[in-house]
Short mmCIF file of C-alpha atoms in Angstrom, two decimals:
data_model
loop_
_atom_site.label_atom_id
_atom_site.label_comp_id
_atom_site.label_asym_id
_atom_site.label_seq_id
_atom_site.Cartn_x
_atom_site.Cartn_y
_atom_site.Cartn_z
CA UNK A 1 31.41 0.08 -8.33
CA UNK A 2 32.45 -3.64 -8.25
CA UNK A 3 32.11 -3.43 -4.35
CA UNK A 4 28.45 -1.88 -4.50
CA UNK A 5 27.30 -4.65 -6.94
CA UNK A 6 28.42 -7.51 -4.64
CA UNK A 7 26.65 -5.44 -1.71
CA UNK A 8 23.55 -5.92 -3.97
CA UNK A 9 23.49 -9.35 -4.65
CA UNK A 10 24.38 -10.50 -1.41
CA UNK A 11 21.78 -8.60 -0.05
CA UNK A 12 19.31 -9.72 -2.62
CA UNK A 13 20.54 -13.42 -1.39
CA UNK A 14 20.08 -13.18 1.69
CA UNK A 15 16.32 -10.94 1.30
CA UNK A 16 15.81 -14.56 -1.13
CA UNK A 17 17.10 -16.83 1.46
CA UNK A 18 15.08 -15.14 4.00
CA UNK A 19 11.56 -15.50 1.65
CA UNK A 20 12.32 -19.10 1.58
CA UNK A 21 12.80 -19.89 4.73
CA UNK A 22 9.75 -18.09 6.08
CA UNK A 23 7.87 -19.73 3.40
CA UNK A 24 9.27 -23.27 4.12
CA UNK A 25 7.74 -22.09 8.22
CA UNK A 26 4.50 -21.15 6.83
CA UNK A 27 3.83 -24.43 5.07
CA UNK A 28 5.51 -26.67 7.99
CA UNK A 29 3.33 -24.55 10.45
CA UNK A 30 0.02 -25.59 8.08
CA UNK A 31 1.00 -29.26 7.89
CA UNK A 32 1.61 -29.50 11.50
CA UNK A 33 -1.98 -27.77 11.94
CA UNK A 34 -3.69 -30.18 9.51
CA UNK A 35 -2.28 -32.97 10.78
CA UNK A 36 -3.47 -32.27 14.93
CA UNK A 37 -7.01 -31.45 13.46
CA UNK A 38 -7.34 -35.31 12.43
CA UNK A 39 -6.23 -36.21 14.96
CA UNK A 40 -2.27 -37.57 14.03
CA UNK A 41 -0.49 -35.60 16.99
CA UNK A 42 2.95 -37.83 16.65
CA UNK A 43 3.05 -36.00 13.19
CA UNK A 44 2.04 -32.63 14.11
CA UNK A 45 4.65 -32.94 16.89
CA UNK A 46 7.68 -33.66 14.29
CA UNK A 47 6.28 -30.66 11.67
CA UNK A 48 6.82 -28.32 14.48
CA UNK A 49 9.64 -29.48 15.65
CA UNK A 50 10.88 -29.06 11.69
CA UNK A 51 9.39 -25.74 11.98
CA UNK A 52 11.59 -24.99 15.23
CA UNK A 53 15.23 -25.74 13.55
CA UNK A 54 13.92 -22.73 11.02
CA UNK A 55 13.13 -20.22 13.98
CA UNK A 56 13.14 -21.41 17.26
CA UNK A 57 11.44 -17.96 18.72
CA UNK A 58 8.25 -18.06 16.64
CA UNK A 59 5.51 -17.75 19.12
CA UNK A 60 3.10 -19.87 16.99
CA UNK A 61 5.48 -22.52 16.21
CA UNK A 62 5.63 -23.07 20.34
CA UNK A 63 2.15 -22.37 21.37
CA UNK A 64 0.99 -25.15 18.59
CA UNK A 65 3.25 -27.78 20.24
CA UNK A 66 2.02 -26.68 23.66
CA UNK A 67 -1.52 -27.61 22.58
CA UNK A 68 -0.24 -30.41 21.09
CA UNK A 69 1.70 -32.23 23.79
CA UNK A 70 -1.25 -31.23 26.13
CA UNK A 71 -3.80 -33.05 23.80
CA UNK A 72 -1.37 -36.29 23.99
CA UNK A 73 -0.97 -36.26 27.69
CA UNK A 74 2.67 -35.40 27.97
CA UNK A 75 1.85 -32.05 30.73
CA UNK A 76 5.59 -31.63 31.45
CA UNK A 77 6.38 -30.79 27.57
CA UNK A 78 2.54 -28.40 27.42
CA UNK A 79 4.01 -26.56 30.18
CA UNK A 80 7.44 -26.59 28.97
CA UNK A 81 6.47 -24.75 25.24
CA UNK A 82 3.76 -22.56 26.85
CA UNK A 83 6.84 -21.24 29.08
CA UNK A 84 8.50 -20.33 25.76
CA UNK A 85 5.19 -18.79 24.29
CA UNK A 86 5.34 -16.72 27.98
CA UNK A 87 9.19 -15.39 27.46
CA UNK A 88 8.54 -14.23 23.92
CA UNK A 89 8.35 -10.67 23.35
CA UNK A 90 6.72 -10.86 19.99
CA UNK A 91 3.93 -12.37 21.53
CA UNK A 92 0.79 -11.29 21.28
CA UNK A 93 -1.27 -10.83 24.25
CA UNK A 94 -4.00 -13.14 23.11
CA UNK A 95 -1.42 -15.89 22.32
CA UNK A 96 0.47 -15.76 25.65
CA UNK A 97 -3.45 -15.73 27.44
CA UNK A 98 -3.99 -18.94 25.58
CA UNK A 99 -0.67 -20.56 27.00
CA UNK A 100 -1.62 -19.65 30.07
CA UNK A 101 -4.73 -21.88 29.83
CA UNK A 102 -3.19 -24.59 27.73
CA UNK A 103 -0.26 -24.48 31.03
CA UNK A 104 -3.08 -23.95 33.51
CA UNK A 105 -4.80 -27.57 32.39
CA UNK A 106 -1.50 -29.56 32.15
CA UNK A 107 -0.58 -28.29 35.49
CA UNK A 108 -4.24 -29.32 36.53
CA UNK A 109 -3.62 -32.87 35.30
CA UNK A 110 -0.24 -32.79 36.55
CA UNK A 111 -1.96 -32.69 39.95
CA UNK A 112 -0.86 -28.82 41.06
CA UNK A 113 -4.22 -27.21 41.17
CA UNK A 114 -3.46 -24.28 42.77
CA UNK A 115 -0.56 -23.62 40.04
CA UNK A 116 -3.11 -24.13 37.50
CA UNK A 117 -5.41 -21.44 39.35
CA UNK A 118 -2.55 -19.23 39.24
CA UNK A 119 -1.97 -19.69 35.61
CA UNK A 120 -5.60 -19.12 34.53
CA UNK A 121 -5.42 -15.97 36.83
CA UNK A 122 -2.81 -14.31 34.79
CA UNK A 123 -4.60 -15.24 31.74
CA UNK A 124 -7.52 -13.70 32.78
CA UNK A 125 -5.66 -10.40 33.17
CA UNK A 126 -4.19 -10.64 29.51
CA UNK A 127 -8.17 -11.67 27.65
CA UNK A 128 -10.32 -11.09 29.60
CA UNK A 129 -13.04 -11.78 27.64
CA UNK A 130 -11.92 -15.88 27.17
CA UNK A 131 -14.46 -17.52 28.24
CA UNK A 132 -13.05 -21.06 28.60
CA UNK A 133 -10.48 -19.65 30.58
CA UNK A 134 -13.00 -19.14 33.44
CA UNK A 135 -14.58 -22.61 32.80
CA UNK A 136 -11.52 -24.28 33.53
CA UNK A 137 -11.02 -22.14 36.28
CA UNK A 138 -14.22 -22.72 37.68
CA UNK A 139 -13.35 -26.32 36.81
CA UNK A 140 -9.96 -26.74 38.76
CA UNK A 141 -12.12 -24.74 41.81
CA UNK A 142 -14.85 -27.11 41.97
CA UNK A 143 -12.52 -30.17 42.00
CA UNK A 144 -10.94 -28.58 44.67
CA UNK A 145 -14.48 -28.20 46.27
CA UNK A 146 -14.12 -24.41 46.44
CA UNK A 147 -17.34 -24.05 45.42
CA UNK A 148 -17.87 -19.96 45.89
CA UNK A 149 -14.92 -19.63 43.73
CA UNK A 150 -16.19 -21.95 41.34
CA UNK A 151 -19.42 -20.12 41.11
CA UNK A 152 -17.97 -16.99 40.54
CA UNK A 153 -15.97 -18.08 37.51
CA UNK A 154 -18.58 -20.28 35.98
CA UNK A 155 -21.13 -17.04 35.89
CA UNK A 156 -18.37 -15.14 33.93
CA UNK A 157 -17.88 -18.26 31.38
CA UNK A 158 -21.63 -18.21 30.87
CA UNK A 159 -21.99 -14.72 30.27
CA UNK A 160 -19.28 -14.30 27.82
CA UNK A 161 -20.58 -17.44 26.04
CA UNK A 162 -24.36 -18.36 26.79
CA UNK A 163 -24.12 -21.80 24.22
CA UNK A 164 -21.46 -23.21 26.15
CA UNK A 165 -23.51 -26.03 27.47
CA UNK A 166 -20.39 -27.27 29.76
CA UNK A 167 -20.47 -24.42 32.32
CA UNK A 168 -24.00 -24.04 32.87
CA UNK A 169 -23.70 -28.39 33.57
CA UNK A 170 -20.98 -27.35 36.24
CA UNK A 171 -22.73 -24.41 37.22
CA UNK A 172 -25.56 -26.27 38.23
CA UNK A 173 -23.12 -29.23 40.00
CA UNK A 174 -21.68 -26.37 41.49
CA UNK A 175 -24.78 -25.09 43.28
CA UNK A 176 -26.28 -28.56 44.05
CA UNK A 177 -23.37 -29.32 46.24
CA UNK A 178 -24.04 -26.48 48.26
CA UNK A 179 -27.48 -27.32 48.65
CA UNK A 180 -29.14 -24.68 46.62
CA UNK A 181 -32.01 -26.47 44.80
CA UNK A 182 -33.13 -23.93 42.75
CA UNK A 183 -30.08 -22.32 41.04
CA UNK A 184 -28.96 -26.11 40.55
CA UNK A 185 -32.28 -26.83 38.99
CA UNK A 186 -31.77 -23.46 36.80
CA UNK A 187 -28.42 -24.37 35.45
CA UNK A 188 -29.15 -27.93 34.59
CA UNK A 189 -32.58 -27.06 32.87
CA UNK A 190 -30.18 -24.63 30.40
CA UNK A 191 -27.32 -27.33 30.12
CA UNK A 192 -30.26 -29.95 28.79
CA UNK A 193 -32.03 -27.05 26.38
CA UNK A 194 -28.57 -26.75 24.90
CA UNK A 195 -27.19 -30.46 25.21
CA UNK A 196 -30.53 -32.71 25.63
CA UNK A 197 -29.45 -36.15 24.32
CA UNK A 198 -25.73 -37.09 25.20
CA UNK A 199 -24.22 -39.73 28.34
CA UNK A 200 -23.93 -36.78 30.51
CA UNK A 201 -27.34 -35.16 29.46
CA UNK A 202 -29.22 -38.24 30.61
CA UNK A 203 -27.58 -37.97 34.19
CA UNK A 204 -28.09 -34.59 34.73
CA UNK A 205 -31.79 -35.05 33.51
CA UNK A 206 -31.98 -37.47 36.55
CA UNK A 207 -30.56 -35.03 38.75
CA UNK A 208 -33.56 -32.85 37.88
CA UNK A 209 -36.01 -35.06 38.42
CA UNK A 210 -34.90 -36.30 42.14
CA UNK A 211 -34.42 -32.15 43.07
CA UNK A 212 -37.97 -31.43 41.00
CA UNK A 213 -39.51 -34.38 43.89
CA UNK A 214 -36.97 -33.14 46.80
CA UNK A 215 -38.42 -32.79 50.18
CA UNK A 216 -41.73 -34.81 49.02
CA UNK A 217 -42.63 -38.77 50.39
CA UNK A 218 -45.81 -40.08 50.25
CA UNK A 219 -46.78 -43.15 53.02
CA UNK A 220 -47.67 -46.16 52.63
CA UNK A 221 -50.33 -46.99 49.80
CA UNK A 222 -50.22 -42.96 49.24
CA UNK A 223 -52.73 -42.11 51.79
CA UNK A 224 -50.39 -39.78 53.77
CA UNK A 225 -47.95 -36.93 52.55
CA UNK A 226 -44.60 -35.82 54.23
CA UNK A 227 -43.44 -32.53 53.28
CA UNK A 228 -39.79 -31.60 54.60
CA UNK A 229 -38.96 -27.98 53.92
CA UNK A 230 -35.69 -27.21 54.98
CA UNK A 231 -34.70 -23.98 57.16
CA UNK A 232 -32.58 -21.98 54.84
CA UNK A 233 -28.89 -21.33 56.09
CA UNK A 234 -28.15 -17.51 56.39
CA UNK A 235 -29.74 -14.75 53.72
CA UNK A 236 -31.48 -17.04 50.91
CA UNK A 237 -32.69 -15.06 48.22
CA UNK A 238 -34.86 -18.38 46.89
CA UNK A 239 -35.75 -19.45 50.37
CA UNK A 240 -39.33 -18.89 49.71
CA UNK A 241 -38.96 -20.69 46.49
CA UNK A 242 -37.64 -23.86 48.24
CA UNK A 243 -41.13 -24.17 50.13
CA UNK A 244 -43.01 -23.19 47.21
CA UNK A 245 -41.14 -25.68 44.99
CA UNK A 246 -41.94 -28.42 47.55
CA UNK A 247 -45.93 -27.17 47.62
CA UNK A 248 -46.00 -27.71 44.24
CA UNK A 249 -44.17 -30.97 44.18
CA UNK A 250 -47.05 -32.27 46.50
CA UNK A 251 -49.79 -30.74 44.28
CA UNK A 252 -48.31 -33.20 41.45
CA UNK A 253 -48.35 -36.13 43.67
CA UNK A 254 -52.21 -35.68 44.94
CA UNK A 255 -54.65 -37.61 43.84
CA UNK A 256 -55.75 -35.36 42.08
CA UNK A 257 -53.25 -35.90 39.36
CA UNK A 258 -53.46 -39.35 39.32
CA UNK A 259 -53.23 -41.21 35.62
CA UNK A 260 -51.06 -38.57 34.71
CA UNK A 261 -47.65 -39.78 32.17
CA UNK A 262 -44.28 -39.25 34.12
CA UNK A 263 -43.38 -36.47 31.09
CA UNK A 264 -46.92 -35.20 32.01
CA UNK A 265 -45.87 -34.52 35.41
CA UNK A 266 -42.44 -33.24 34.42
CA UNK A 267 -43.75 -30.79 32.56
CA UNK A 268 -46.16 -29.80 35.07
CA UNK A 269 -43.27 -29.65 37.45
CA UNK A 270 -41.68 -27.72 35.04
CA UNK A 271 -43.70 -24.92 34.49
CA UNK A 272 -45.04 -24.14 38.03
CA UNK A 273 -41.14 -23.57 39.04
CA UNK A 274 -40.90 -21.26 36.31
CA UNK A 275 -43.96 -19.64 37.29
CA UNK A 276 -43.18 -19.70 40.80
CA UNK A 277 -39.47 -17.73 40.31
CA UNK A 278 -40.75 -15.25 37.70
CA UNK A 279 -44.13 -14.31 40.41
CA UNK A 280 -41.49 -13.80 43.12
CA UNK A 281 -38.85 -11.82 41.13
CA UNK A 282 -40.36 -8.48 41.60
CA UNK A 283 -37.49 -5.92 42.07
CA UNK A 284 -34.82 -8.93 43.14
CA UNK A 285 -31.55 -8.68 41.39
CA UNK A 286 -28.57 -10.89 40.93
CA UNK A 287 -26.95 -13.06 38.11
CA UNK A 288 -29.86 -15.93 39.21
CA UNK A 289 -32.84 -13.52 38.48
CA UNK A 290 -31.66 -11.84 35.86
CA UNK A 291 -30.17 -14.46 34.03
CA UNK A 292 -31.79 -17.30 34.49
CA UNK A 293 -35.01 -16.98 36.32
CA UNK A 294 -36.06 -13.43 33.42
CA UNK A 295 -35.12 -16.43 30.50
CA UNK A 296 -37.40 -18.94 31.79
CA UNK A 297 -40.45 -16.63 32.73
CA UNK A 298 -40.16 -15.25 29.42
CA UNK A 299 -40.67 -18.77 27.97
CA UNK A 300 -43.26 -19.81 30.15
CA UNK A 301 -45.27 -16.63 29.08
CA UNK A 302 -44.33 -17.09 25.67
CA UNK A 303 -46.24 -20.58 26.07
CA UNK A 304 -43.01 -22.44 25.22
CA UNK A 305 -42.79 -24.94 28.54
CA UNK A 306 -44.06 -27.83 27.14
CA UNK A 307 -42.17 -27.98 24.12
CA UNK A 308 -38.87 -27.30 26.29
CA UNK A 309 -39.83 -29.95 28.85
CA UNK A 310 -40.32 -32.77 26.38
CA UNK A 311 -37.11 -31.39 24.42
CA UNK A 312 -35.26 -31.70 27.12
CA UNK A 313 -36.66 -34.78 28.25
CA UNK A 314 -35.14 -36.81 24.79
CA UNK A 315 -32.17 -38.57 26.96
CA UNK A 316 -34.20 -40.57 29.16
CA UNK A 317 -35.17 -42.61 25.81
CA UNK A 318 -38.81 -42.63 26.54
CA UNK A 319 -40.70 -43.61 23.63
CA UNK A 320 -43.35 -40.80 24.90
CA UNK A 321 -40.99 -38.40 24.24
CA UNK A 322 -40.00 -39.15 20.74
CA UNK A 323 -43.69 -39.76 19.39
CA UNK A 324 -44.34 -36.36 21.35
CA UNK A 325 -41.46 -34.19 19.62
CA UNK A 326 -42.92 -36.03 16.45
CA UNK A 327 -46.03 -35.00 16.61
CA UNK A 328 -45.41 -31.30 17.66
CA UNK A 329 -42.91 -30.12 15.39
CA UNK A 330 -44.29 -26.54 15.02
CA UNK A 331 -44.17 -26.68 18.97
CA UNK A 332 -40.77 -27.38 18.88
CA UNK A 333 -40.27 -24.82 16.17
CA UNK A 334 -41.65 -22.18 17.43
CA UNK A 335 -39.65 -23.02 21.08
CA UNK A 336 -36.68 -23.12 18.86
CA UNK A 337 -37.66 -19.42 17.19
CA UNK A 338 -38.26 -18.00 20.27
CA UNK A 339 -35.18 -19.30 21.36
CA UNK A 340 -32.74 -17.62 18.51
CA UNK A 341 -34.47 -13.64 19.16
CA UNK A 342 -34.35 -13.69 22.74
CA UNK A 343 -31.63 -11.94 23.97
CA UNK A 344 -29.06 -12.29 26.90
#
C-alpha cells in the first residue's frame, strides 16, 4: 500500500513538473514572439534560446529562431535552425514548408541560388498552395536571369494571392526583359492599381509610360512621324497587339491631340490598350488573356479607365493628379466598388 502511494505522488510530481515546464515554453515562446514583432530580434533570439534548454526538439521553438536569425542577417544560423525544423518528426507539414522558404532566402543571400531553388522546390511539394514561396522562387530565377522559370512561378504566386502587389511588379520586370511589351505593361498597370504611391511605384509608373510611347519618334518640329514595329520572334500571341499599341501611340501624338495634359494622354493611352487586347481576345486563351487582359476589358466596359489611370498615376506627384482624384471621388469610388465584386 505504502509502495502504491509513493507511485502516486511521484507520478503526480512529475505530471506537475511536466505542466510547468510546458507552461514556462508557452510563455517564453510568446515573449520571444512579441519581442521580433517590434522589432527587438537580440531579445527574441535569447527567449528562444531560454525556450530551447526546456525542449530542444520543439519544432516552433526552432522555426521562430530560423525566422529570426534570417531577419538579422546571420543566413548560416536561418539555415542552421530550419535544418532542425526539417529533421523533426513532429513537424507539421506546413511548418517544415515554411523552413524551407525561410532556408531557401538565407541560402539566396548567402549567394547559392540554385540551393535556394532547390529548397523552395521541396517546399512547394509540402504547401503547395504558399504563395510567397513561388515569389521568392520566381525571385531567386529572375536574379539569375532565368526568366521562363521566373514567369512560371510568378503566375502561380499571383493566382494564389491576386493583392500581392510584389509579384505582379516582378511579373511585369520579368516580361519586359524579354521584350514582351504588352504582358510587361499588364503586370505593371496591376502592381500600380494595388501599390500606386510608394519609391518603387513611381519607377515602375515610368516604365509604363516609356513602353505606352515605345516604337513612336516624331522629327524635327513634329512634322514627321517614325513608327518602328518590331518583327515578333517565334509564335507571339500579342504580336498584333504590338503594332496596334504603336498605331495608337501615334494617334496620341498627332496633331490632332495637341493641348492635351500628359495625364490626358495617359489615360487615353490607357484605355485604347485595354480596348485593343479585349477586341482581339476572341477565343485566345492563356494566363495573359484570361487573367489580365478579361480584368482590364471588364473595367474599361464598366467605364472605370479614367479613374484607374489617374489612380494610378498618384506617384509621379503631379498636382493634376491630386486635384483630379479630389474632385472625382465617386469616380474613384465606384472604380474602387467595382474593384472589390469582380472576381478572379
Amino acid at each position: 500500500m505504502k509502495t502504491l502511494v509513493c507511485t502516486l505522488l511521484l507520478s503526480m510530481a512529475m505530471a506537475f513538473t511536466a505542466s510547468a515546464q510546458s507552461s514556462k515554453l508557452d510563455e517564453l515562446i510568446e515573449e520571444g514572439i512579441a519581442l521580433y514583432d517590434i522589432g527587438n530580434y537580440a531579445g527574441a533570439v535569447s527567449s528562444y534560446k531560454e525556450a530551447l534548454k526546456l525542449d530542444k526538439k520543439n519544432p516552433t521553438v526552432n522555426y521562430e529562431l530560423a525566422m529570426t536569425y534570417g531577419a538579422i542577417g546571420d543566413y548560416g544560423n536561418a539555415v542552421k535552425y530550419s535544418n532542425e525544423v526539417l529533421k523533426l518528426k513532429n513537424a507539421n507539414p506546413g511548418l517544415k514548408a515554411q523552413a524551407y522558404g525561410i532556408k531557401g532566402n538565407a541560402l539566396d543571400m548567402q549567394g547559392k541560388p540554385q540551393q535556394a531553388i532547390s529548397a523552395y522546390e521541396e517546399a512547394i511539394k509540402l504547401a503547395p498552395n504558399n504563395y510567397m514561396v513561388y515569389y521568392n522562387l520566381g525571385l531567386t530565377q529572375y536574379k539569375l536571369k532565368n526568366y521562363a522559370a521566373a514567369e512560371q512561378a510568378l503566375i502561380h504566386a499571383v493566382q494564389l494571392n491576386p493583392n500581392h502587389a510584389s509579384s505582379h511588379l516582378l511579373l511585369g520586370y520579368t516580361k519586359q526583359n524579354q521584350g514582351k511589351r504588352t504582358q510587361s505593361l499588364l503586370a505593371l498597370y496591376n502592381f500600380l492599381l494595388l501599390e500606386p504611391t510608394s519609391e518603387r511605384a513611381a519607377t515602375a509608373y515610368q516604365e509604363v509610360r516609356q513602353m505606352q510611347q515605345q516604337g513612336v519618334t516624331k522629327g524635327e518640329g513634329g512634322k514627321t512621324m517614325t513608327i518602328n514595329v518590331g518583327i515578333p520572334k517565334g509564335d507571339d500571341e500579342f504580336s498584333a497587339a504590338e503594332m496596334m499599341i504603336s498605331l495608337s501611340q501615334a494617334t496620341a501624338l498627332s496633331d490632332e491631340n495637341k493641348g492635351k495634359t500628359e495625364e490626358e494622354g495617359f489615360y487615353n493611352s490607357t484605355r485604347s490598350l485595354f480596348s485593343i487586347l479585349g477586341e482581339l481576345k476572341e477565343d485566345k486563351s492563356s494566363f495573359w488573356w484570361d487573367y489580365y487582359v478579361d480584368f482590364f476589358y471588364s473595367m474599361k466596359n464598366a467605364g472605370n479607365v479614367e479613374a484607374m489611370s489617374y489612380y494610378v498615376s498618384q506617384s509621379s506627384g503631379k498636382e493634376a493628379v491630386a486635384n483630379w482624384l479630389q474632385e472625382h471621388q465617386e469616380q474613384v469610388a465606384q472604380l474602387s466598388s467595382w474593384y472589390e465584386n469582380y472576381k478572379r
